[in-house]
Short mmCIF file of C-alpha atoms in Angstrom, two decimals:
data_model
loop_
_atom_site.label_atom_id
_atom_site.label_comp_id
_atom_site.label_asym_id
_atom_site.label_seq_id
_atom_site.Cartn_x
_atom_site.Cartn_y
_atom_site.Cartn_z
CA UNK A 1 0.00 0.00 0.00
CA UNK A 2 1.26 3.54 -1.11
CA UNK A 3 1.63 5.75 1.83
CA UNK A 4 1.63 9.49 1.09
CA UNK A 5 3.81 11.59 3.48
CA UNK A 6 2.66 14.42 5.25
CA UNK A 7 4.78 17.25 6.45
CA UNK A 8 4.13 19.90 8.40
CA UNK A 9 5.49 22.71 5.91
CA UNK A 10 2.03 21.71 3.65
CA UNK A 11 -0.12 22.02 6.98
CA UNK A 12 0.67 25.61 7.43
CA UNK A 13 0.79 26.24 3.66
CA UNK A 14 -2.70 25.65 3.88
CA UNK A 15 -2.86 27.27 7.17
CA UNK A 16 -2.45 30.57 5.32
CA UNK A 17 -6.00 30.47 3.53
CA UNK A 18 -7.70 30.44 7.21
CA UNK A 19 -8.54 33.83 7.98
CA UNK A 20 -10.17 35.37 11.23
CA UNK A 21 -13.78 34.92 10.82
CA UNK A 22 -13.90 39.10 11.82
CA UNK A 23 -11.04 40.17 9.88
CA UNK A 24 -10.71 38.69 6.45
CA UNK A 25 -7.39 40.31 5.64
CA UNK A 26 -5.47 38.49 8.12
CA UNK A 27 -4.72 34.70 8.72
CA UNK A 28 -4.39 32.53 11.72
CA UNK A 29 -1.11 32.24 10.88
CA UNK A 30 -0.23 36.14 10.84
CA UNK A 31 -2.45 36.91 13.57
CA UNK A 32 0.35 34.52 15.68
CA UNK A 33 -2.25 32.18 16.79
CA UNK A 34 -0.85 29.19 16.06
CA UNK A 35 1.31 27.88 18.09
CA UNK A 36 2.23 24.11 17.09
CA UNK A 37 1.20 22.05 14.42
CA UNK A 38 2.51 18.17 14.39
CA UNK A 39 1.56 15.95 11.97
CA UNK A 40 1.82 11.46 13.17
CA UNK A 41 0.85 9.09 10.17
CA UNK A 42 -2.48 11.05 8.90
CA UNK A 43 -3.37 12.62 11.97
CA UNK A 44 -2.97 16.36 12.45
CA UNK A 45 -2.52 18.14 15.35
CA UNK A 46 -2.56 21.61 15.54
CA UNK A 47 -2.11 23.64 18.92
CA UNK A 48 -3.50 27.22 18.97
CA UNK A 49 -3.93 30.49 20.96
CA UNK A 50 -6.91 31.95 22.01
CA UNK A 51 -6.44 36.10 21.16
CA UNK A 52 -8.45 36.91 24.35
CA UNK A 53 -10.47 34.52 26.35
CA UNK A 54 -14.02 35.04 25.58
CA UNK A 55 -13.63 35.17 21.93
CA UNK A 56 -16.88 33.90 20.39
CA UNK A 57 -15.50 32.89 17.11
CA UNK A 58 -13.22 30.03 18.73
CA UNK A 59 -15.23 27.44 17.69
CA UNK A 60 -16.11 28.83 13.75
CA UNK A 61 -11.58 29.33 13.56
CA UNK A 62 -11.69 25.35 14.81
CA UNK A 63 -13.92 24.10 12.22
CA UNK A 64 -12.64 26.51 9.28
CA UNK A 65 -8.90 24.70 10.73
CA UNK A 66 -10.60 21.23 10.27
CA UNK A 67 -12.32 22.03 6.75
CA UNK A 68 -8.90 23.79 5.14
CA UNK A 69 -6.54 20.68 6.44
CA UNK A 70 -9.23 17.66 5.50
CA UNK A 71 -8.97 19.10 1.70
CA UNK A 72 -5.49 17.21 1.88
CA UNK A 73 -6.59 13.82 1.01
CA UNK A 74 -3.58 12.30 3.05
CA UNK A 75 -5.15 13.91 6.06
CA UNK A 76 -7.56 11.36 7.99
CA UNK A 77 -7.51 13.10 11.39
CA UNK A 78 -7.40 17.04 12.62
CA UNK A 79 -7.26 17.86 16.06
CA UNK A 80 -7.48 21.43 17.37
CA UNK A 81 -7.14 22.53 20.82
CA UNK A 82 -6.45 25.47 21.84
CA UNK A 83 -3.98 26.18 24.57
CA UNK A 84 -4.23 28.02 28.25
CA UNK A 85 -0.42 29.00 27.97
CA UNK A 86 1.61 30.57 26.53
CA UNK A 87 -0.76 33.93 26.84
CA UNK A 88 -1.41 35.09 22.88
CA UNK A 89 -0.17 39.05 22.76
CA UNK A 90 -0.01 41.09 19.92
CA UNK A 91 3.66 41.04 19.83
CA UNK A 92 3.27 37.67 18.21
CA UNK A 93 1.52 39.05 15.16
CA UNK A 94 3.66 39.36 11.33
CA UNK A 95 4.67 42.02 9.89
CA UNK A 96 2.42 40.78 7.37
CA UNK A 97 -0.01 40.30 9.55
CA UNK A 98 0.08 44.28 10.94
CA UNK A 99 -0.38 45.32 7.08
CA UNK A 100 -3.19 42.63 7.00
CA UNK A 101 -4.91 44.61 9.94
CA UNK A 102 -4.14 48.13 8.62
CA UNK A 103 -5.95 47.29 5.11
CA UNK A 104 -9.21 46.19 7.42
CA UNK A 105 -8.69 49.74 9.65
CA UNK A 106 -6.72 48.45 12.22
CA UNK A 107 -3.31 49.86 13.93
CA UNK A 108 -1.33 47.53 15.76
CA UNK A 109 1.49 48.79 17.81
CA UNK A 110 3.61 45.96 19.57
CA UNK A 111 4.61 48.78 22.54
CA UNK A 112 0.91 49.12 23.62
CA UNK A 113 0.58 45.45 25.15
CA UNK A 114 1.11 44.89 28.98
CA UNK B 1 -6.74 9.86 50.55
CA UNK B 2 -8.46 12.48 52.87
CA UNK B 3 -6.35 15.17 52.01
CA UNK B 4 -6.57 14.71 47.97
CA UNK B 5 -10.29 14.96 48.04
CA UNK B 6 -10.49 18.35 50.80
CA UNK B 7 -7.84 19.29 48.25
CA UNK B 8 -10.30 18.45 45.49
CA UNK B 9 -13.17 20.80 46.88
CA UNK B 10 -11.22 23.33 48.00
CA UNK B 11 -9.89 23.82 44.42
CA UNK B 12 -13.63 23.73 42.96
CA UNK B 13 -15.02 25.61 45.13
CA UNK B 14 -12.61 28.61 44.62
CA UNK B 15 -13.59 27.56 40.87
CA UNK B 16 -17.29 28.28 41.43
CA UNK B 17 -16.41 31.81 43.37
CA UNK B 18 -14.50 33.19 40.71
CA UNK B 19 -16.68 31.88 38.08
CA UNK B 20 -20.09 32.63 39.38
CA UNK B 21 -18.05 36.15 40.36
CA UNK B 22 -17.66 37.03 36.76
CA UNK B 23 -20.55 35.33 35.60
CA UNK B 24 -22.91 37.81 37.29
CA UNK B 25 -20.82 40.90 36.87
CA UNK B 26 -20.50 40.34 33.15
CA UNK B 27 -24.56 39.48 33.23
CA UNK B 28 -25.48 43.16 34.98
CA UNK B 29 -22.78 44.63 32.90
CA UNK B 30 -24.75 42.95 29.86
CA UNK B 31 -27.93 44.79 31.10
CA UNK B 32 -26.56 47.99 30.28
CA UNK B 33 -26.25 47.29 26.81
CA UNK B 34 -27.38 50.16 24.72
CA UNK B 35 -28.01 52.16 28.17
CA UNK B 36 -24.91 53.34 28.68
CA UNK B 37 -24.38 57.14 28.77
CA UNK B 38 -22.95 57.50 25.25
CA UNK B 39 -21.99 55.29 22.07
CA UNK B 40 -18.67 55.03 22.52
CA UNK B 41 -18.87 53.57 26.01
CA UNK B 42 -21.77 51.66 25.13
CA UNK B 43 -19.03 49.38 23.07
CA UNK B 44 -16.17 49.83 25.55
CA UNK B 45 -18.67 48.44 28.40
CA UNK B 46 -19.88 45.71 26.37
CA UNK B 47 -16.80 44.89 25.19
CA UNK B 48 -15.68 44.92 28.79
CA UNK B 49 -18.79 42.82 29.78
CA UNK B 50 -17.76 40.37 26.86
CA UNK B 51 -14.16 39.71 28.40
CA UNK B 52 -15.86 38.61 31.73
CA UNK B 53 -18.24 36.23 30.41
CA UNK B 54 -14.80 34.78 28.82
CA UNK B 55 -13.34 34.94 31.93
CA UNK B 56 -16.30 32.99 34.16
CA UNK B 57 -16.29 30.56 30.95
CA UNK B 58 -12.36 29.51 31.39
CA UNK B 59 -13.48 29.14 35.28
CA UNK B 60 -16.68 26.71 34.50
CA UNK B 61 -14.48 24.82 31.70
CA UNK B 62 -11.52 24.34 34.25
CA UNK B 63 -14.36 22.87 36.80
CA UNK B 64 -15.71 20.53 33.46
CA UNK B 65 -12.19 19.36 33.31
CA UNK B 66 -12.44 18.34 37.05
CA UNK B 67 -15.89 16.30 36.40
CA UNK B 68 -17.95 18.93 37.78
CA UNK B 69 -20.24 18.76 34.58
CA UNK B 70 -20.96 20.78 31.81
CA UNK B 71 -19.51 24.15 31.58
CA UNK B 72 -22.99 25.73 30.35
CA UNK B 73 -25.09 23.87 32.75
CA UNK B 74 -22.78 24.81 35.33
CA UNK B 75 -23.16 28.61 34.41
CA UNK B 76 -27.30 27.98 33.54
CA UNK B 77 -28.89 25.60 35.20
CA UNK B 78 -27.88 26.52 38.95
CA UNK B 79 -30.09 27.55 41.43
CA UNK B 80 -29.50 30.66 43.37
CA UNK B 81 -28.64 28.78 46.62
CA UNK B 82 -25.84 27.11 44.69
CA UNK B 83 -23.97 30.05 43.67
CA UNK B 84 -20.84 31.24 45.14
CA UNK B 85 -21.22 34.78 43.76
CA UNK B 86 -20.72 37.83 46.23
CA UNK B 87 -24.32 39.34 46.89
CA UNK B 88 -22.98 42.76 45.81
CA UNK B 89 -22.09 41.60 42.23
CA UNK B 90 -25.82 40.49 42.06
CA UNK B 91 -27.94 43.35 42.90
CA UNK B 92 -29.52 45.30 39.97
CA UNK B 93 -28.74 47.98 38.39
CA UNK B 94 -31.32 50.22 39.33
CA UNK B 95 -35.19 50.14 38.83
CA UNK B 96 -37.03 49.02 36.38
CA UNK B 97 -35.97 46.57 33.72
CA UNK B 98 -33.79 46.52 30.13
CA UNK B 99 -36.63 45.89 28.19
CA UNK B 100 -39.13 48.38 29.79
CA UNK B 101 -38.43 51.42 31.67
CA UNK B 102 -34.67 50.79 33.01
CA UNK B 103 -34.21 53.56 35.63
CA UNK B 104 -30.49 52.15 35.82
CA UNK B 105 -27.70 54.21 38.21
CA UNK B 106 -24.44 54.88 36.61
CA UNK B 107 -22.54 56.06 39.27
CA UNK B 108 -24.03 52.36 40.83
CA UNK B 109 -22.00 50.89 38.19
CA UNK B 110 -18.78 52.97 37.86
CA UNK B 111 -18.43 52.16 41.89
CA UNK B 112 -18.99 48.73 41.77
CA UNK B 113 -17.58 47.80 38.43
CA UNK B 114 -14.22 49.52 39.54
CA UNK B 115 -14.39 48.18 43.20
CA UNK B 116 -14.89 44.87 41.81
CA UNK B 117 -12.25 44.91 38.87
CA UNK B 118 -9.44 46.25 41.49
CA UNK B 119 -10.58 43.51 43.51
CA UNK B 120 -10.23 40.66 41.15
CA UNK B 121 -7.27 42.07 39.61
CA UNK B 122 -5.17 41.95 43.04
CA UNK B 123 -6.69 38.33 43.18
CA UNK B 124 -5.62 37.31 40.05
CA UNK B 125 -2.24 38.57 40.70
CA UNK B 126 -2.49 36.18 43.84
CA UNK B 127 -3.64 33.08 41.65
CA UNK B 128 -0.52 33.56 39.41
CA UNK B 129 1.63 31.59 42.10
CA UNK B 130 -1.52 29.31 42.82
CA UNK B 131 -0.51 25.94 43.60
CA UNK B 132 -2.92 24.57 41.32
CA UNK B 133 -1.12 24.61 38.19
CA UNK B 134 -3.95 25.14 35.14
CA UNK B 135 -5.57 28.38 37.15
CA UNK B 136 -2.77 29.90 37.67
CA UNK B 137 -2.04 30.01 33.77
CA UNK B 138 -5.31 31.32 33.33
CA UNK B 139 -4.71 33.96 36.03
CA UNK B 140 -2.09 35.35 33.44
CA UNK B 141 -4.47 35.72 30.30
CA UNK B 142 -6.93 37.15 32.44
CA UNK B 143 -4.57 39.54 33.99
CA UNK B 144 -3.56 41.09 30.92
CA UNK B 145 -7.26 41.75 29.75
CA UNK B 146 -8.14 42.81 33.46
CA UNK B 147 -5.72 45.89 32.93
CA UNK B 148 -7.94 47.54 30.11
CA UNK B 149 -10.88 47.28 32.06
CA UNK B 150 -9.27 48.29 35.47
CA UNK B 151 -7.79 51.41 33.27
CA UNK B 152 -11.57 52.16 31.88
CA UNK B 153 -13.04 52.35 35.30
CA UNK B 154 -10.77 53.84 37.22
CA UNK B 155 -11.09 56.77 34.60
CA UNK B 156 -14.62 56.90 34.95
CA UNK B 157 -14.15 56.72 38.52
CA UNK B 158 -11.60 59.45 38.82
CA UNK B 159 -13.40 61.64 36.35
CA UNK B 160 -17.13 61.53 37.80
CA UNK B 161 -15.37 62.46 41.36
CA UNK B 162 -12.76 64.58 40.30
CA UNK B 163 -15.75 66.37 37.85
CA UNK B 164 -16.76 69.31 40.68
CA UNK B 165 -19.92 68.82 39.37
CA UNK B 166 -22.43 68.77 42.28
CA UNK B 167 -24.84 66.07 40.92
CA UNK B 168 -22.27 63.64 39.68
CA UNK B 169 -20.50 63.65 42.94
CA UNK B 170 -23.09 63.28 45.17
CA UNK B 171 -24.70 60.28 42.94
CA UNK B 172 -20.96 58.78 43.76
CA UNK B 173 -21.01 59.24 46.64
CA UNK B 174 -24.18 57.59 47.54
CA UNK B 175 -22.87 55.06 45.41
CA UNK B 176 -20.33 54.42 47.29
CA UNK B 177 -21.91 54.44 50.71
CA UNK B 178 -24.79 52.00 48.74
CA UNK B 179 -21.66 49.59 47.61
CA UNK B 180 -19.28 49.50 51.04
CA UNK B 181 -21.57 47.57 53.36
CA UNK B 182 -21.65 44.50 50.91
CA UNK B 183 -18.25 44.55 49.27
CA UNK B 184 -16.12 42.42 52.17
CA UNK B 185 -18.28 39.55 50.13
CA UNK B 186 -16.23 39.64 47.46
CA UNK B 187 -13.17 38.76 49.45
CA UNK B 188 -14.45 36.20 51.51
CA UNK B 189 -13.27 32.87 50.70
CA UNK B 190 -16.27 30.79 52.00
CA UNK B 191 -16.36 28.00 54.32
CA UNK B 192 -12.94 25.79 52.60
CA UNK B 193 -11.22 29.59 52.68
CA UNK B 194 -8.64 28.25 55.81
CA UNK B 195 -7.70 24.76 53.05
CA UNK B 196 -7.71 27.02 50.29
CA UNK B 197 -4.86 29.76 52.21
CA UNK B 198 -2.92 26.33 53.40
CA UNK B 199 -2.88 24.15 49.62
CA UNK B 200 -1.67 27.56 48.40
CA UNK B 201 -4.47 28.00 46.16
CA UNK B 202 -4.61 32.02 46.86
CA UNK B 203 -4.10 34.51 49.82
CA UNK B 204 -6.09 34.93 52.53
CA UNK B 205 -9.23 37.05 52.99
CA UNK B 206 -6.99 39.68 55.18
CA UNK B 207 -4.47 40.45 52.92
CA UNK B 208 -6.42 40.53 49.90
CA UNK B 209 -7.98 43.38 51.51
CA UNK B 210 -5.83 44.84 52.96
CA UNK B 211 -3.90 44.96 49.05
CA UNK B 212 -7.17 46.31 47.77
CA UNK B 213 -7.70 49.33 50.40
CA UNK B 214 -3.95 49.97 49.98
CA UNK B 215 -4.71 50.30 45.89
CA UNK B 216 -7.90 52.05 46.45
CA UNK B 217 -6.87 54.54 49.03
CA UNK B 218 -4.69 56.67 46.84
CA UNK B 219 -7.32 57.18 44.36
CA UNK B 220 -9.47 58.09 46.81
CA UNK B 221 -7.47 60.78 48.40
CA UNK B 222 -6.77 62.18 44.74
CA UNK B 223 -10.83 63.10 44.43
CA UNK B 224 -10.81 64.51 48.06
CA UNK B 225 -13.09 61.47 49.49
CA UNK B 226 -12.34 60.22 53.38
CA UNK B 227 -9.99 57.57 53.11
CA UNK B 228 -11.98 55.49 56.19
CA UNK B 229 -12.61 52.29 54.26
CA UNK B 230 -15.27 49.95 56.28
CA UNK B 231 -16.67 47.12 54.10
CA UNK B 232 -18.85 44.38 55.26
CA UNK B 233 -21.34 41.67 54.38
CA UNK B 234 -24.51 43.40 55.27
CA UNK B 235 -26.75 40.91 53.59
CA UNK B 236 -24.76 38.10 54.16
CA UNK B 237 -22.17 35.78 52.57
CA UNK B 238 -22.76 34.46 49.17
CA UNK B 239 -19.80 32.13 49.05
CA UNK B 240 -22.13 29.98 51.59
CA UNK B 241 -25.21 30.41 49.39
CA UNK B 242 -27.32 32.97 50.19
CA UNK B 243 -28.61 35.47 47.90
CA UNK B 244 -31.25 38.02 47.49
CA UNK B 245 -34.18 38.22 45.26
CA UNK B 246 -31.93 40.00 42.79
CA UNK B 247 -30.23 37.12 41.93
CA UNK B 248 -33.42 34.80 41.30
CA UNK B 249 -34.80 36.93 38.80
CA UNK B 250 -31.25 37.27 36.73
CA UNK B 251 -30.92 33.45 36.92
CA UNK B 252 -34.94 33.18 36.38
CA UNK B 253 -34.23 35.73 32.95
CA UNK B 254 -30.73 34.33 31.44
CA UNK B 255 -31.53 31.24 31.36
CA UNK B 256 -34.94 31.28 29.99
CA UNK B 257 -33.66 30.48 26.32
CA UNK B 258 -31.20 27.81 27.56
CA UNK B 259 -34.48 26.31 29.20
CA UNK B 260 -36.41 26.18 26.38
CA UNK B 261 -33.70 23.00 25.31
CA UNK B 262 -31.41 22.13 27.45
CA UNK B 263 -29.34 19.77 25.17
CA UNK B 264 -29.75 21.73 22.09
CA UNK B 265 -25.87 22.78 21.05
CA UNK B 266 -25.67 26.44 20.49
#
């Protein structure tokens, strides 16, 4: 049987493409919220920060996560959890992340974070 | 074997305080919803309202994780007499209701929403060297969301006292003197509060007063108010259950849709 080997590098190619259901010029990815991804066999795992704790689209960036990686037909299994620590702060965004934000109206400044 | 389980409930139960804390804060801040005194702090104070219903979520989630249930039932489908919530967090607004004729008292809200956000933010600072590992990770996001809101209400605080303004100080002050006899509820640690102080869950009841008056006082000396702080628990202690009315009809109202279907997924 032909085994097709996943790597991580494809996982957060496609990683990219998931935006923040709110802000459709920026990705996961840019926004810094992703913190691990690890790929075993065909299951994915991908670890993830919450930008502040009672952030009601959690559960739309999960399944948008689990819909972009299962178009990879080596991918059987996608697990996303999102993670308690480290803290998510906005130094963690990309530079192309902070031009993602500006086109949508948005100034980040790294200073302004406690 | 004795010890792991009073370890077990003193853990929860500091769980449920915090949680059912927030829970009912974020709920009367929720009330205020396109009340507040102009536009732009009608989204500030939602937005503020929004982190603490995050915040009590994290604290019913951590309790799921223990086997306590369901975070939403937890936060729903509780009766009054099992809530750990400080009475002073729970009384309304004002008169009236949102939906019809809300007679609602700002300078109720500025007082209690910056008491209570000085107090939790000293006792967050405490649960950062808690001895029970996953809250005090949580203690740090919350922290760092805390200081926005602790910023927003001490400015409103300052501002409404500082203002000169004869009406605006006197509402604050009655405010104030409406707030004080209730507010030592919010740092009691209910009846586990000695196993809590010796696991080294969080501080005890003294100091995390005595922490708050010392944070408080300056700010009240900088609007010219007496710096005599006497707080009690007037109506009683809601870490041990007991509540007012006020608290039966918010329960009785937010949980009237989650009532209609309990196992529906939202």
């Amino acid at each position: 049987m032909a085994t097709v080997q996943l790597n991580t590098e494809e996982i957060y190619k496609l990683l990219e493409d998931v935006k923040d259901p709110e802000i459709d010029t920026v990705s996961i990815l840019d926004l810094g919220m992703v913190e691990d991804v690890t790929v075993s066999g065909q299951d994915v795992s991908v670890k993830m920060l919450p930008t502040f704790l009672g952030c009601p689209a959690l559960s739309i960036i999960q399944k948008n996560v689990e819909s972009a990686l299962r178009q990879l037909p080596a991918v059987k299994n996608v697990s996303v959890e999102f993670l308690r620590s480290p803290s998510w702060t906005s130094d963690r965004i990309t530079e192309k992340g902070k031009a993602g934000l500006k086109v949508f109206g948005i100034s980040s400044s790294s200073t302004n974070e406690k | 074997m004795k010890n792991k389980s009073l370890k077990n409930i003193a853990i929860k139960e500091l769980l449920l305080q915090l949680a059912d804390d927030d829970f009912i804060h974020s709920y009367r801040g929720a009330e205020w919803l396109g009340l507040a005194p102009h536009i732009e702090e009608d989204v500030a104070s939602a937005s503020i309202s929004q982190d603490t219903m995050g915040h009590a979520a994290i604290y019913y989630k951590l309790l799921e994780e223990l086997g306590e249930g369901d975070a939403d039932k937890l936060a729903h489908d509780r009766p009054a007499k099992e809530r750990r919530n400080a009475i002073i967090l729970e009384l309304v607004n004002g008169p009236g209701n949102y939906m019809k004729d809300p007679d609602y008292d700002w300078a109720f809200a500025v007082v209690r929403n910056y008491f209570y956000t000085q107090a939790k933010a000293i006792k967050v600072q405490s649960l950062h060297s808690c001895s029970y590992e996953p809250l005090a990770e949580v203690a740090q996001k919350v922290q760092m969301e805390l200081y926005y809101h602790l910023m927003h209400w001490k400015t409103w605080f300052v501002q409404l006292l500082g203002s000169g303004h004869l009406e605006a100080v006197s509402r604050m002050k009655a405010a104030i003197g409406k707030t004080m006899p209730d507010f030592a509820g919010i740092f009691s640690l209910g009846q586990y509060g000695e196993e809590m102080i010796e696991l080294g869950l969080i501080e005890s009841e003294a100091d995390l007063q005595k922490k708050w008056i010392e944070a408080i006082t300056p700010i009240f000396e900088s609007v010219g108010l007496a710096t005599t702080i006497e707080i009690g628990m007037a109506r009683g202690d809601g870490r041990n259950g007991q509540h007012t009315e006020d608290l039966e009809k918010a329960l009785k109202t937010l949980s009237e849709v989650y009532a209609t279907d309990k196992v529906a997924s939202w």
